[in-house]
Coordinates of C-alpha atoms in Angstrom, one line a residue:
X1083 CA -65.9 -117.6 180.3
X1084 CA -68.2 -117.6 177.3
X1085 CA -70.9 -115.0 177.3
X1086 CA -73.6 -114.9 174.6
X1087 CA -73.7 -111.7 172.6
X1088 CA -76.5 -109.2 173.5
X1089 CA -77.3 -105.9 171.8
X1090 CA -75.8 -103.9 174.7
X1091 CA -72.4 -105.6 174.0
X1092 CA -72.4 -104.2 170.4
X1093 CA -69.6 -101.7 170.9
X1094 CA -67.4 -104.2 172.6
X1095 CA -68.1 -106.8 169.9
X1096 CA -67.4 -104.4 167.1
X1097 CA -64.2 -103.3 168.8
X1098 CA -63.0 -106.9 169.0
X1099 CA -64.0 -107.6 165.3
X1100 CA -62.1 -104.5 164.2
X1101 CA -59.0 -106.3 165.3
X1102 CA -59.5 -108.9 162.5
X1103 CA -57.1 -107.8 159.7
X1104 CA -59.3 -108.5 156.7
X1105 CA -62.3 -106.7 158.3
X1106 CA -60.2 -103.7 159.4
X1107 CA -59.1 -102.9 155.9
X1108 CA -62.4 -101.7 154.7
X1109 CA -64.2 -101.2 158.0
X1110 CA -66.3 -104.3 157.3
X1111 CA -66.7 -105.3 160.9
X1112 CA -70.2 -103.9 161.1
X1113 CA -71.2 -105.8 158.0
X1114 CA -69.7 -109.0 159.5
X1115 CA -71.8 -108.5 162.7
X1116 CA -75.0 -107.8 160.7
X1117 CA -74.3 -110.9 158.5
X1118 CA -73.9 -113.1 161.6
X1119 CA -77.0 -111.8 163.2
X1120 CA -79.0 -112.1 160.0
X1121 CA -78.0 -115.7 159.6
X1122 CA -78.8 -116.3 163.3
X1123 CA -75.2 -117.5 164.0
X1124 CA -74.2 -117.6 167.7
X1125 CA -71.8 -114.9 168.8
X1126 CA -70.0 -115.3 172.0
X1127 CA -67.7 -112.9 173.9
X1128 CA -64.8 -114.3 176.0
X1129 CA -64.6 -112.7 179.5
X1130 CA -61.3 -112.8 181.4
X1131 CA -62.0 -114.4 184.8
X1132 CA -59.3 -112.3 186.5
X1133 CA -60.6 -108.8 185.8
X1134 CA -64.0 -109.4 184.2
X1135 CA -63.1 -107.6 180.9
X1136 CA -64.2 -108.9 177.5
X1137 CA -61.0 -109.9 175.7
X1138 CA -62.2 -112.0 172.7
X1139 CA -65.1 -112.8 170.3
X1140 CA -66.1 -115.8 168.3
X1141 CA -68.7 -116.1 165.6
X1142 CA -70.0 -119.6 165.0
X1143 CA -72.1 -121.4 162.4
X1144 CA -73.9 -124.4 163.7
X1145 CA -74.6 -127.4 161.5
X1146 CA -76.2 -130.8 162.2
X1147 CA -72.9 -132.4 163.3
X1148 CA -70.4 -129.5 163.3
X1149 CA -69.6 -126.1 164.8
X1150 CA -67.8 -123.9 162.3
X1151 CA -65.6 -121.2 163.8
X1152 CA -66.2 -118.4 161.3
X1153 CA -64.4 -115.5 163.2
X1154 CA -62.1 -115.5 166.2
X1155 CA -60.5 -112.4 167.6
X1156 CA -58.7 -111.4 170.8
X1157 CA -57.3 -108.2 172.1
X1158 CA -53.6 -108.0 171.1
X1159 CA -52.4 -108.4 174.7
X1160 CA -54.5 -111.5 175.2
X1161 CA -53.7 -113.6 172.1
X1162 CA -52.0 -116.4 174.0
X1163 CA -52.6 -120.0 173.2
X1164 CA -54.1 -120.4 176.7
X1165 CA -56.9 -117.9 176.1
X1166 CA -57.6 -119.2 172.6
X1167 CA -57.7 -122.8 173.7
X1168 CA -59.8 -121.9 176.7
X1169 CA -62.3 -120.2 174.5
X1170 CA -62.4 -123.2 172.1
X1171 CA -62.9 -125.5 175.2
X1172 CA -65.8 -123.3 176.1
X1173 CA -67.3 -123.6 172.6
X1174 CA -66.8 -127.4 172.7
X1175 CA -68.6 -127.5 176.1
X1176 CA -71.5 -125.6 174.6
X1177 CA -71.8 -128.1 171.8
X1178 CA -70.3 -131.4 173.1
X1179 CA -71.7 -133.7 170.4
X1180 CA -70.5 -131.6 167.5
X1181 CA -67.1 -131.4 165.8
X1182 CA -65.3 -128.1 165.8
X1183 CA -64.2 -127.0 162.4
X1184 CA -62.7 -123.9 161.0
X1185 CA -62.6 -121.7 157.8
X1186 CA -59.4 -121.4 155.9
X1187 CA -58.4 -118.6 158.3
X1188 CA -59.4 -120.4 161.5
X1189 CA -58.6 -124.0 160.8
X1190 CA -54.9 -123.8 161.8
X1191 CA -56.0 -122.7 165.3
X1192 CA -58.6 -125.5 165.5
X1193 CA -56.0 -128.0 164.4
X1194 CA -53.6 -126.8 167.2
X1195 CA -56.4 -127.0 169.7
X1196 CA -57.3 -130.5 168.6
X1197 CA -53.7 -131.6 168.9
X1198 CA -53.5 -130.1 172.3
X1199 CA -56.6 -132.1 173.4
X1200 CA -55.5 -135.5 172.1

């Protein structure tokens, strides 16, 4: 289930962002969070319905006709296609009239999700 980021989720969100390889190298995950918040980009956490733990995070950029998935991260034990596709389904449900797009890093996942939904 998608849950909109709140300030009291900051430690959880930073922990999930720290799992992104290019952010982990230089401990840039706090900068990434600040950048997203400064640009007013929506941040959602993904909550596991079985045990109510947060297992993923997505940072989005919303355009007139698109939703750009800027960052996507899951805990190592939860990186299954099912969880990723469920999160993307949730994002699509939030923005049903916009096309999901990805960055160079996230587009392959978006393409697999689109192929799964055809």
